[in-house]
Coordinates of C-alpha atoms in Angstrom, one line a residue:
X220 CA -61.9 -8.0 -10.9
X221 CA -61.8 -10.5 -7.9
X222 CA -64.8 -9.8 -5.7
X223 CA -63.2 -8.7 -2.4
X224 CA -64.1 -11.3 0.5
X225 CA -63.3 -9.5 4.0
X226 CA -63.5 -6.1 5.0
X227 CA -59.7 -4.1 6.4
X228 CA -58.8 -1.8 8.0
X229 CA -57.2 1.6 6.4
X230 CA -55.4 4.7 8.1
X231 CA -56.1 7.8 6.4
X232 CA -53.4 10.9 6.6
X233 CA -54.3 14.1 5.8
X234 CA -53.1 14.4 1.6
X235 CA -51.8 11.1 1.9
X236 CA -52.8 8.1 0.1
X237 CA -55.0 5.4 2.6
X238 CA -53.0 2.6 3.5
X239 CA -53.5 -0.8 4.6
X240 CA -52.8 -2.1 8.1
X241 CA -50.6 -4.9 8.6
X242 CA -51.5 -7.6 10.7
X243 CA -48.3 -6.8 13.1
X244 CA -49.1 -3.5 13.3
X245 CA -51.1 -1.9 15.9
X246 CA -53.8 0.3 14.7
X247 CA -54.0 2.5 17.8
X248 CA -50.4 2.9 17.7
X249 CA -50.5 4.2 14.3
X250 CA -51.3 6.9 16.0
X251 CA -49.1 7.2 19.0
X252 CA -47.5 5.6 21.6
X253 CA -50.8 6.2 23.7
X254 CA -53.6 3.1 24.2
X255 CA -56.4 5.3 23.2
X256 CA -56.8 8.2 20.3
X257 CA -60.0 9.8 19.4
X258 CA -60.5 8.5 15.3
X259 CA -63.6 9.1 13.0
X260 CA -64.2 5.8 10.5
X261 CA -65.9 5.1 7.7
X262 CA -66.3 2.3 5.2
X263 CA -65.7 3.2 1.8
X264 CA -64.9 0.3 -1.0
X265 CA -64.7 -2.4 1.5
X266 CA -62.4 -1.0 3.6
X267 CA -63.0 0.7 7.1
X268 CA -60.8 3.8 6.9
X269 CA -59.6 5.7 10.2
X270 CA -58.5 8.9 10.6
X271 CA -57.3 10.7 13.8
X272 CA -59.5 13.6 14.6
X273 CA -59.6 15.4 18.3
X274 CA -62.1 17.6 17.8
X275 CA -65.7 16.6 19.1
X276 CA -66.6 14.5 16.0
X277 CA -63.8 11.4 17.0
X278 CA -64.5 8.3 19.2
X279 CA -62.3 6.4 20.9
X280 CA -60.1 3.9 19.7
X281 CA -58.8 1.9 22.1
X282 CA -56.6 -1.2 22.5
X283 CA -55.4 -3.1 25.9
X284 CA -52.6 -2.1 27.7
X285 CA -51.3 -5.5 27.5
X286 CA -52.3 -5.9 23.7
X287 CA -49.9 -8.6 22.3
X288 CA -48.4 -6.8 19.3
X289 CA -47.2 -3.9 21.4
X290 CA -44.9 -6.3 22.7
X291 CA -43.9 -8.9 20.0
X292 CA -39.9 -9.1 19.5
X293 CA -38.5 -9.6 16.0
X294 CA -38.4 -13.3 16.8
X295 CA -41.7 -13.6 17.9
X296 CA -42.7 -11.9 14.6
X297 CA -40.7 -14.1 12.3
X298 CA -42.8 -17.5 14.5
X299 CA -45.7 -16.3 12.9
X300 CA -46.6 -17.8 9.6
X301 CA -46.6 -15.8 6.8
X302 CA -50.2 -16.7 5.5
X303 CA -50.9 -14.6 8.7
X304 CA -48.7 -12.2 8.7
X305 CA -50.5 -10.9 5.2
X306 CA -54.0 -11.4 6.4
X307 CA -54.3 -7.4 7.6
X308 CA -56.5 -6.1 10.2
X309 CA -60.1 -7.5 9.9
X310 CA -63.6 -5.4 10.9
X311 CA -66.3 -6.6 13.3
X312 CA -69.1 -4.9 15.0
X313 CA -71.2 -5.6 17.6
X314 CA -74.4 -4.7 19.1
X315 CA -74.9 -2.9 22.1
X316 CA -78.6 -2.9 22.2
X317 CA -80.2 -0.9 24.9
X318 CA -84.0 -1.6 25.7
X319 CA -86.5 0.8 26.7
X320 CA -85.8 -0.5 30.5
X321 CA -82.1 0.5 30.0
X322 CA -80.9 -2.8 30.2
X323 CA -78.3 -4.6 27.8
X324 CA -78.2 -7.7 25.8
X325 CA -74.8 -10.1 26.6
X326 CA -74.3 -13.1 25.1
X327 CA -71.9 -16.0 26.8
X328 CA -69.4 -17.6 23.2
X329 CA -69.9 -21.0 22.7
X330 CA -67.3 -23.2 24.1
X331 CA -66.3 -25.4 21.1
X332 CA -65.5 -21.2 19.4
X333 CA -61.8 -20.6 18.7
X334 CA -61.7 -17.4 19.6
X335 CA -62.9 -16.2 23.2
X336 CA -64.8 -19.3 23.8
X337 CA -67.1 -18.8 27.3
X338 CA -66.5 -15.1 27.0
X339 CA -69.3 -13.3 27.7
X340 CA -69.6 -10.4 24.5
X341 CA -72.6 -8.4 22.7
X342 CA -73.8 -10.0 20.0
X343 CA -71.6 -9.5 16.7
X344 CA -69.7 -10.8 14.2
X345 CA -67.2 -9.7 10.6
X346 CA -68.5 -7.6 8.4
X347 CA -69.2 -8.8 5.1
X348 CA -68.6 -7.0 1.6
X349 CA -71.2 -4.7 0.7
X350 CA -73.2 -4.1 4.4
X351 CA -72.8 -0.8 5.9
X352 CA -72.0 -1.6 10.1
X353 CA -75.8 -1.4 11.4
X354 CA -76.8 -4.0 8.3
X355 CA -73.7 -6.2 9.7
X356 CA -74.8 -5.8 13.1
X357 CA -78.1 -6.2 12.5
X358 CA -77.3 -9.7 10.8
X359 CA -75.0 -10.4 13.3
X360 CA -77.7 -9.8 15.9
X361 CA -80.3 -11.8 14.3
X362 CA -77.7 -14.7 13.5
X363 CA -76.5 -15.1 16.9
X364 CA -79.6 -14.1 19.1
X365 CA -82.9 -15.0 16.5
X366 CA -83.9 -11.4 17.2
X367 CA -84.5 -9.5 13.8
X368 CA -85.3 -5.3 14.0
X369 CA -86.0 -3.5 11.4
X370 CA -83.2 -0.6 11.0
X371 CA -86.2 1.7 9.5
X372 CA -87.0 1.6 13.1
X373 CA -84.1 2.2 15.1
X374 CA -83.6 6.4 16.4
X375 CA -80.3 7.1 15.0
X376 CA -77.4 4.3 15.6
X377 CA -74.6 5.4 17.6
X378 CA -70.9 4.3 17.1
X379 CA -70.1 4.4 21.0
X380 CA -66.2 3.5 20.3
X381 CA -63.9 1.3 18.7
X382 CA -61.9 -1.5 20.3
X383 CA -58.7 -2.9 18.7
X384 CA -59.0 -6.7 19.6
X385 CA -56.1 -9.4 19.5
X386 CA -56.3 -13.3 20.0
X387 CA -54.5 -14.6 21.9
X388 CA -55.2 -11.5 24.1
X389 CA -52.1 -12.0 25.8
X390 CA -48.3 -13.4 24.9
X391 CA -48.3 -15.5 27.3
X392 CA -51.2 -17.5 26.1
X393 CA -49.5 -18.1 22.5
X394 CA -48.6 -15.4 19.4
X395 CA -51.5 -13.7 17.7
X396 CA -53.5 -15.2 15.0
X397 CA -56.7 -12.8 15.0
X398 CA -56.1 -8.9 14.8
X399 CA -59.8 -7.0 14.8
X400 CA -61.2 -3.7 14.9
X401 CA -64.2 -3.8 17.1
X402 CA -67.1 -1.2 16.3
X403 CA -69.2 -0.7 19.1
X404 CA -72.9 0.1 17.4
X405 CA -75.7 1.6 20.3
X406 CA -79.1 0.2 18.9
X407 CA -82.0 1.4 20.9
X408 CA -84.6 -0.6 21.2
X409 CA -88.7 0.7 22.1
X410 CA -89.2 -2.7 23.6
X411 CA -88.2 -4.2 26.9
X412 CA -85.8 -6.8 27.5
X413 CA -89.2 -8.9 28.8
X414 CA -90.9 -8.5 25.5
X415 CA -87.1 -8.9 24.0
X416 CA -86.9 -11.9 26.0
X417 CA -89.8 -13.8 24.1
X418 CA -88.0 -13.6 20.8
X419 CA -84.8 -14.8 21.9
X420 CA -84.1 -17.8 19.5
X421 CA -79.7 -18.2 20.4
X422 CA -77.8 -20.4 18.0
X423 CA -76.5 -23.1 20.2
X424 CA -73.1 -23.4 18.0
X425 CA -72.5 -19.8 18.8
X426 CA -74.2 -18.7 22.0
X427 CA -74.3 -21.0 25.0
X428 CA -75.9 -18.4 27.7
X429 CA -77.5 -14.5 27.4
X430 CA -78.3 -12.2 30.2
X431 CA -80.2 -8.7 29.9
X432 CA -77.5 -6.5 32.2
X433 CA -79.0 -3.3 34.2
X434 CA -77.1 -0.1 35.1
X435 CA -75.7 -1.7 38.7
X436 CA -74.4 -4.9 37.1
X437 CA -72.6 -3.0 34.1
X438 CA -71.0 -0.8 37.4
X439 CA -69.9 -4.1 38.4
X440 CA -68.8 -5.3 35.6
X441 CA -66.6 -2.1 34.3
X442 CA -65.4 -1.6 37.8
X443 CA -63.2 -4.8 37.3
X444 CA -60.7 -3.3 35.2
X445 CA -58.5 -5.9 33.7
X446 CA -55.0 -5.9 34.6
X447 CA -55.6 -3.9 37.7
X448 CA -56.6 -4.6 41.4
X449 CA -58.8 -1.8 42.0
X450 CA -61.8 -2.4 44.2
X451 CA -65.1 -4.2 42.4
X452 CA -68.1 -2.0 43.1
X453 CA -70.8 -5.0 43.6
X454 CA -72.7 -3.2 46.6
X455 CA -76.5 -4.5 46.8
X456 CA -75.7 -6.8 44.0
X457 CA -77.1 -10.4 44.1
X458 CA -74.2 -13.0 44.4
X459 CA -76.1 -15.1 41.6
X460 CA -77.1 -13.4 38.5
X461 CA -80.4 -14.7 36.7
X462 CA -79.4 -15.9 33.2
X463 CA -80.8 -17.9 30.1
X464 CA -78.8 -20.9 29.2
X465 CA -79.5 -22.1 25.4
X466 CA -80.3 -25.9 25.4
X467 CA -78.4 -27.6 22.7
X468 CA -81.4 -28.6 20.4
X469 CA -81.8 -24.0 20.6
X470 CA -83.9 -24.0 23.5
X471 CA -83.9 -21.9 26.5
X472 CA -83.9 -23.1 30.1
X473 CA -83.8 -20.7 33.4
X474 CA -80.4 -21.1 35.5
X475 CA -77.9 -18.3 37.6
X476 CA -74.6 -17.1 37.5
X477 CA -72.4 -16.5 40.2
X478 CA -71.6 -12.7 40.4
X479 CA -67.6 -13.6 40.6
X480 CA -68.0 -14.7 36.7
X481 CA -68.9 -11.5 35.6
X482 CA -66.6 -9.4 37.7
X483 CA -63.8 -11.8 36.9
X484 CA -60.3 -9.8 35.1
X485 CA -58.5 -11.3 33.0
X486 CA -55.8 -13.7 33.9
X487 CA -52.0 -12.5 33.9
X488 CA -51.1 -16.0 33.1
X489 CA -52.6 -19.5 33.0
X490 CA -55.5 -20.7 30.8
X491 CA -58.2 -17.8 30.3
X492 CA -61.4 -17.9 32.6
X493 CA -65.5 -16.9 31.8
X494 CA -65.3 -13.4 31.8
X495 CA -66.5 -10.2 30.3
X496 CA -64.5 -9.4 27.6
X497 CA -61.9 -6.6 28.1
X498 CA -63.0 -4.8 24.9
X499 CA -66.7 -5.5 26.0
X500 CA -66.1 -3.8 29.3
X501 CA -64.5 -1.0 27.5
X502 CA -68.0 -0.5 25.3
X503 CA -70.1 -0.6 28.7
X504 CA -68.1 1.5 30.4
X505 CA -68.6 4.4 27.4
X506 CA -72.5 3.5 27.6
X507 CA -72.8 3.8 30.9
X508 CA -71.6 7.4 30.2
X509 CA -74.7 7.6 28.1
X510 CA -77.3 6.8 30.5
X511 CA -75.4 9.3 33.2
X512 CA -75.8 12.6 30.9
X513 CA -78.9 12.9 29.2
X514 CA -77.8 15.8 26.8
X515 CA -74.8 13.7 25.9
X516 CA -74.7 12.6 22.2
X517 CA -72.8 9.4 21.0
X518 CA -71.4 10.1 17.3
X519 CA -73.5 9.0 15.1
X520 CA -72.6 6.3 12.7
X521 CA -71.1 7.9 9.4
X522 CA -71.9 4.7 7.7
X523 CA -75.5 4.4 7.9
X524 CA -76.5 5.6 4.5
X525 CA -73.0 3.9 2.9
X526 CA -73.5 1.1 0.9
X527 CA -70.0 -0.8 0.1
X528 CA -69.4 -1.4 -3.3
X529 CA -66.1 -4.1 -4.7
X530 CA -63.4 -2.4 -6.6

């Protein structure tokens, strides 16, 4: 048989058969007519399955309000060509990686990418056949950032949540042609984002900037909800942020950011600014939660000891 080249997404119902997602249909509204349901997920023969489950096991799976296929018309549908419409939902993870200073690794895209390019993002990527989500995100990790750790010694990954990403992110901007599930892995790392720092080796074609994020500038940054006009909670911030901008022969080189960047929402309309991702902002908001209550526990990631197999 065919080896199978891209992980999808699956919804699981209790004594029913799994089923695949189409690309036009929203995952979280599977579910319900609500923007966020508590799921558990697992990969199992190449597929990520989802099942709804409210009891304390679930995380949240979340999608924007303003997610484009909540709102495409039958005529917007049919403009879509058809080689997409069969592609299904596709899986990515990315890396939340927490350092022993509680501070978090973000990574600005490249601008030459065609999806989110000069969006700032953890590091992360598709998952390929055969990984389980920390091997993905791992590779991802190392890929994208030239840091390499070892899962062997990592305490216990953490799926912090799941975001359901669309691009274009908004109709306005054009119809969709990329339809994700995000996974949201919590790495924790023994080392500081100063010894961190000194392995940073970014791909230039995929990274053009990364920044190691602190408690108060995540507040900042998950304050500025998108699509609302709530107040940004930037108090005793720095109006320039201290970044790493990646040379384009891979090198690193000292520079700022204004503050405004980070805290920018997304547009309603118009060509798309440098930003924090919405989904991003939606994982930093559920580590933040983290830090705040030490007894809290993250679910743990169900796929850890799961090695995919073809069928």
């Amino acid at each position: 048989m065919e080896k199978v080249r891209r992980v999808l997404v699956s919804v699981c119902r209790d004594g029913v058969a799994p089923q695949n997602v189409p690309f036009l249909q929203s995952v979280t509204g599977h579910f319900g007519a609500a923007d966020q349901v508590k799921v558990r997920c697992w990969l199992e023969r190449n597929r990520l399955m989802v099942l709804k489950d409210d009891t304390d096991r679930g995380v949240p799976l979340k999608r924007a309000a303003s997610c484009p296929i909540k709102y495409l018309s039958a005529e917007d549908a049919a403009a879509i060509p058809l080689d997409i419409q069969q592609r299904g939902v596709d899986v990515g993870v990315a890396v939340i990686l927490q350092t022993a200073n509680e501070r978090v690794l973000l990574t600005r895209r490249a601008t030459q990418l065609r999806i989110f390019p000069n969006v700032w993002v953890p590091p992360g990527g598709h998952v390929e056949p055969d990984e389980t989500l920390l091997e993905a995100g791992l590779r991802e990790l190392k890929e994208e950032t030239g840091l390499y750790l070892e899962a062997e010694q990592l305490p216990s990954p953490k799926i912090l949540g799941v975001w359901e990403s669309v691009y274009p992110s908004r109709l306005s901007a054009g119809l969709p042609h990329r339809h994700h599930l995000v996974i949201y892995l919590l790495l924790r790392s023994s080392r500081t984002h100063l010894q961190l720092q000194d392995c940073l080796r970014p791909f230039p074609t995929e990274v053009s900037a990364c920044l190691w994020a602190d408690v108060r500038l995540v507040g900042a940054v998950v304050s500025a909800t998108d699509g609302h006009d709530g107040e940004v909670h930037a108090d005793h911030l720095p109006t320039a942020i201290r970044v790493s901008e990646v040379c384009p022969e891979g090198g690193l080189r000292d520079a700022t950011l204004p503050l405004s960047v980070l805290v920018s929402r997304i547009p309603s309309s118009g060509p798309d600014v440098e930003r924090v991702s919405t989904g991003t902002k939606f994982a930093l908001d559920l580590w933040l939660k983290t830090t705040k209550d030490t007894t809290s526990d993250p679910h743990p990631c169900q796929t850890d000891h799961v090695t995919l197999t073809s069928t």
